Amino acid sequence: MLVSTLLVTMMAVPGLALFYGGLVRAKNMLSVLMQVLVVFSLIVVLWMIYGYSLAFGGAGAVIGGLDKLFLSGVGPDSLAATFSEGVAIPEHVFVAFQATFAGITCALIVGSLAERVKFSAVLLFSALWFTLCYLPIAHMVWGEGGYLLDKGALDFAGGTVVHINAGVAGLVGAWLLGKRLGYGREAMPPHNLPLTLVGAALLWVGWF
């Protein structure tokens, strides 16, 4: 599980950052790289403060509780259950693994907003979306007593929590923001496709 945690981190930074960075224009490359890095880092911090508690603390149908706020009760000897019956792992490792999923999910949306949103707006949106959208879905699918989990949902890799969740958010964001300024009037070729290829390769390795 710890190796998987490192691989998911690699998928986001540098994998996703390079993938998006190569697709935008040269003048926006550093901005996109920083957005992915900072969004991922911000979400990991928020995850440790209250995200883990709301996603995996308590047994509500839609959202967890605050009993694990600031990782309260998570110690060297505490264990976390897995999807394999009777198999538990150190809770610190589970917290870290799930933190990378939360971080990369929010970072995925950056690509849909690239070149059209200010840095501060991306950070604000990411924090709000993480709190209001990601955490409830994560709890319902993965958390004890979660509504979808109790209905028989099986989603270890995050098809619902990560991909559908981020995909819908990205689609709505792109639709609301509209086209980039100058689209259709000036050329907007990708800045560096080799970087995109490297990023895609890292995503591919991390995923499989």
Short mmCIF file of C-alpha atoms in Angstrom, two decimals:
data_model
loop_
_atom_site.label_atom_id
_atom_site.label_comp_id
_atom_site.label_asym_id
_atom_site.label_seq_id
_atom_site.Cartn_x
_atom_site.Cartn_y
_atom_site.Cartn_z
CA MET A 1 0.00 0.00 0.00
CA LEU A 2 2.90 2.35 0.71
CA VAL A 3 4.31 1.68 -2.77
CA SER A 4 0.88 2.44 -4.23
CA THR A 5 0.85 5.71 -2.28
CA LEU A 6 4.17 6.71 -3.84
CA LEU A 7 2.93 5.76 -7.32
CA VAL A 8 -0.24 7.85 -7.02
CA THR A 9 1.86 10.79 -5.81
CA MET A 10 4.08 10.34 -8.87
CA MET A 11 0.99 10.37 -11.08
CA ALA A 12 0.06 13.83 -9.80
CA VAL A 13 3.49 15.38 -9.34
CA PRO A 14 5.16 15.29 -11.79
CA GLY A 15 2.94 13.11 -14.05
CA LEU A 16 -0.24 15.17 -14.27
CA ALA A 17 1.67 18.45 -14.05
CA LEU A 18 3.84 17.55 -17.07
CA PHE A 19 0.84 16.21 -18.99
CA TYR A 20 -1.10 19.46 -18.61
CA GLY A 21 2.00 21.66 -18.84
CA GLY A 22 2.85 20.32 -22.27
CA LEU A 23 -0.67 20.90 -23.59
CA VAL A 24 -0.95 24.60 -22.79
CA ARG A 25 0.82 27.53 -24.43
CA ALA A 26 4.36 28.36 -23.35
CA LYS A 27 3.33 31.48 -21.44
CA ASN A 28 0.98 29.46 -19.21
CA MET A 29 3.15 26.42 -18.62
CA LEU A 30 4.66 27.45 -15.28
CA SER A 31 1.25 28.57 -14.05
CA VAL A 32 -0.30 25.17 -14.79
CA LEU A 33 2.65 23.32 -13.24
CA MET A 34 2.30 25.36 -10.06
CA GLN A 35 -1.47 24.97 -9.99
CA VAL A 36 -1.21 21.19 -10.04
CA LEU A 37 1.56 21.16 -7.41
CA VAL A 38 -0.10 23.63 -5.05
CA VAL A 39 -3.61 22.17 -5.42
CA PHE A 40 -2.27 18.69 -4.66
CA SER A 41 -0.34 19.99 -1.64
CA LEU A 42 -3.28 22.06 -0.35
CA ILE A 43 -5.68 19.13 -0.53
CA VAL A 44 -3.25 16.82 1.27
CA VAL A 45 -3.03 19.35 4.12
CA LEU A 46 -6.83 19.73 4.27
CA TRP A 47 -7.13 15.95 4.22
CA MET A 48 -4.99 15.67 7.33
CA ILE A 49 -6.94 18.43 9.10
CA TYR A 50 -10.54 17.38 8.47
CA GLY A 51 -10.83 15.45 5.21
CA TYR A 52 -9.96 12.02 6.56
CA SER A 53 -12.36 12.46 9.44
CA LEU A 54 -15.29 13.48 7.22
CA ALA A 55 -14.58 10.70 4.72
CA PHE A 56 -13.75 7.82 7.06
CA GLY A 57 -14.78 8.92 10.54
CA GLY A 58 -18.24 8.06 11.81
CA ALA A 59 -20.85 5.92 10.09
CA GLY A 60 -23.26 8.40 8.50
CA ALA A 61 -24.92 7.59 5.19
CA VAL A 62 -23.69 10.73 3.39
CA ILE A 63 -20.79 12.15 5.40
CA GLY A 64 -18.57 11.01 8.24
CA GLY A 65 -17.96 12.70 11.57
CA LEU A 66 -15.36 14.82 13.30
CA ASP A 67 -14.00 12.16 15.65
CA LYS A 68 -10.77 11.92 13.64
CA LEU A 69 -10.25 15.67 13.23
CA PHE A 70 -6.51 16.45 12.93
CA LEU A 71 -6.01 12.65 12.75
CA SER A 72 -7.16 12.23 16.33
CA GLY A 73 -6.83 8.62 17.40
CA VAL A 74 -4.61 7.70 14.47
CA GLY A 75 -1.47 6.25 16.01
CA PRO A 76 1.33 3.76 15.35
CA ASP A 77 -0.82 0.86 16.57
CA SER A 78 -4.15 1.77 14.94
CA LEU A 79 -5.32 -0.27 11.96
CA ALA A 80 -7.64 0.46 9.04
CA ALA A 81 -9.82 -2.09 7.27
CA THR A 82 -9.43 -2.73 3.55
CA PHE A 83 -11.70 -4.09 0.82
CA SER A 84 -10.23 -7.55 1.51
CA GLU A 85 -12.16 -9.19 4.32
CA GLY A 86 -10.04 -9.75 7.39
CA VAL A 87 -7.13 -7.70 6.03
CA ALA A 88 -6.10 -4.52 7.85
CA ILE A 89 -3.16 -2.19 7.37
CA PRO A 90 -1.54 0.51 9.55
CA GLU A 91 -3.90 3.46 9.60
CA HIS A 92 -1.09 5.94 8.91
CA VAL A 93 -0.47 4.21 5.58
CA PHE A 94 -4.19 4.19 4.78
CA VAL A 95 -4.45 7.91 5.57
CA ALA A 96 -1.52 8.68 3.25
CA PHE A 97 -2.88 6.48 0.45
CA GLN A 98 -6.29 8.11 0.55
CA ALA A 99 -4.70 11.58 0.77
CA THR A 100 -3.02 11.03 -2.60
CA PHE A 101 -6.36 10.05 -4.14
CA ALA A 102 -7.98 13.22 -2.80
CA GLY A 103 -5.10 15.35 -4.06
CA ILE A 104 -4.97 13.92 -7.58
CA THR A 105 -8.77 14.14 -7.95
CA CYS A 106 -8.72 17.89 -7.36
CA ALA A 107 -5.61 18.29 -9.51
CA LEU A 108 -7.37 16.55 -12.41
CA ILE A 109 -9.86 19.41 -12.64
CA VAL A 110 -7.04 21.93 -13.20
CA GLY A 111 -6.75 20.81 -16.83
CA SER A 112 -10.35 21.82 -17.54
CA LEU A 113 -9.75 25.30 -16.14
CA ALA A 114 -6.30 25.85 -17.65
CA GLU A 115 -5.55 29.30 -19.10
CA ARG A 116 -8.91 30.68 -17.99
CA VAL A 117 -8.86 31.03 -14.21
CA LYS A 118 -6.64 32.98 -11.80
CA PHE A 119 -4.38 31.04 -9.47
CA SER A 120 -6.23 32.22 -6.35
CA ALA A 121 -9.59 31.21 -7.83
CA VAL A 122 -8.29 27.72 -8.60
CA LEU A 123 -7.16 27.28 -4.99
CA LEU A 124 -10.46 28.56 -3.57
CA PHE A 125 -12.48 26.36 -5.90
CA SER A 126 -10.35 23.32 -5.08
CA ALA A 127 -10.82 23.75 -1.33
CA LEU A 128 -14.59 24.23 -1.65
CA TRP A 129 -15.07 21.40 -4.14
CA PHE A 130 -12.98 19.05 -2.00
CA THR A 131 -15.12 19.83 1.04
CA LEU A 132 -18.57 19.91 -0.55
CA CYS A 133 -18.25 17.34 -3.34
CA TYR A 134 -15.30 15.01 -2.91
CA LEU A 135 -15.66 14.18 0.77
CA PRO A 136 -19.36 13.20 0.67
CA ILE A 137 -18.85 10.98 -2.39
CA ALA A 138 -15.74 9.41 -0.86
CA HIS A 139 -17.62 8.62 2.33
CA MET A 140 -20.69 7.26 0.53
CA VAL A 141 -18.56 4.91 -1.59
CA TRP A 142 -15.66 4.03 0.72
CA GLY A 143 -16.62 4.97 4.28
CA GLU A 144 -18.21 2.77 6.92
CA GLY A 145 -21.99 3.11 6.70
CA GLY A 146 -21.74 5.00 3.40
CA TYR A 147 -24.95 4.98 1.37
CA LEU A 148 -23.46 3.59 -1.85
CA LEU A 149 -21.18 1.15 -0.03
CA ASP A 150 -24.18 -0.33 1.75
CA LYS A 151 -25.88 -0.67 -1.64
CA GLY A 152 -23.02 -2.89 -2.79
CA ALA A 153 -20.75 -0.38 -4.55
CA LEU A 154 -17.23 -1.70 -5.25
CA ASP A 155 -14.83 1.04 -6.29
CA PHE A 156 -11.29 0.43 -5.03
CA ALA A 157 -9.63 2.30 -7.92
CA GLY A 158 -11.89 5.36 -7.75
CA GLY A 159 -14.05 5.09 -10.86
CA THR A 160 -16.83 6.95 -9.07
CA VAL A 161 -14.99 8.91 -6.40
CA VAL A 162 -12.15 10.10 -8.65
CA HIS A 163 -12.99 9.86 -12.33
CA ILE A 164 -16.74 10.52 -12.53
CA ASN A 165 -16.47 13.09 -9.76
CA ALA A 166 -13.59 15.05 -11.32
CA GLY A 167 -14.90 14.54 -14.87
CA VAL A 168 -18.29 16.07 -14.12
CA ALA A 169 -16.67 18.96 -12.23
CA GLY A 170 -14.27 19.61 -15.11
CA LEU A 171 -17.07 19.48 -17.69
CA VAL A 172 -19.26 21.90 -15.76
CA GLY A 173 -16.30 24.21 -15.11
CA ALA A 174 -15.29 24.29 -18.78
CA TRP A 175 -18.89 24.93 -19.83
CA LEU A 176 -19.37 27.78 -17.36
CA LEU A 177 -16.05 29.45 -18.20
CA GLY A 178 -16.47 29.16 -21.95
CA LYS A 179 -13.74 29.37 -24.55
CA ARG A 180 -10.28 30.77 -23.91
CA LEU A 181 -9.75 34.39 -24.92
CA GLY A 182 -8.69 34.51 -28.54
CA TYR A 183 -9.90 30.99 -29.31
CA GLY A 184 -10.66 30.72 -33.02
CA ARG A 185 -8.79 33.93 -33.82
CA GLU A 186 -5.24 32.95 -32.93
CA ALA A 187 -3.29 29.71 -32.94
CA MET A 188 -3.12 27.86 -29.63
CA PRO A 189 -0.85 24.88 -30.29
CA PRO A 190 0.39 22.70 -27.41
CA HIS A 191 3.59 24.06 -25.93
CA ASN A 192 5.57 20.82 -25.73
CA LEU A 193 4.09 17.47 -26.71
CA PRO A 194 7.15 15.48 -25.54
CA LEU A 195 6.42 16.72 -22.01
CA THR A 196 2.84 15.58 -22.42
CA LEU A 197 4.09 12.16 -23.51
CA VAL A 198 6.35 11.90 -20.46
CA GLY A 199 3.47 12.91 -18.21
CA ALA A 200 1.15 10.39 -19.85
CA ALA A 201 3.77 7.66 -19.41
CA LEU A 202 4.06 8.44 -15.70
CA LEU A 203 0.28 8.36 -15.37
CA TRP A 204 0.19 5.05 -17.21
CA VAL A 205 2.87 3.46 -15.02
CA GLY A 206 1.29 4.78 -11.82
CA TRP A 207 -2.16 3.59 -12.82
CA PHE A 208 -1.23 0.03 -13.69
#
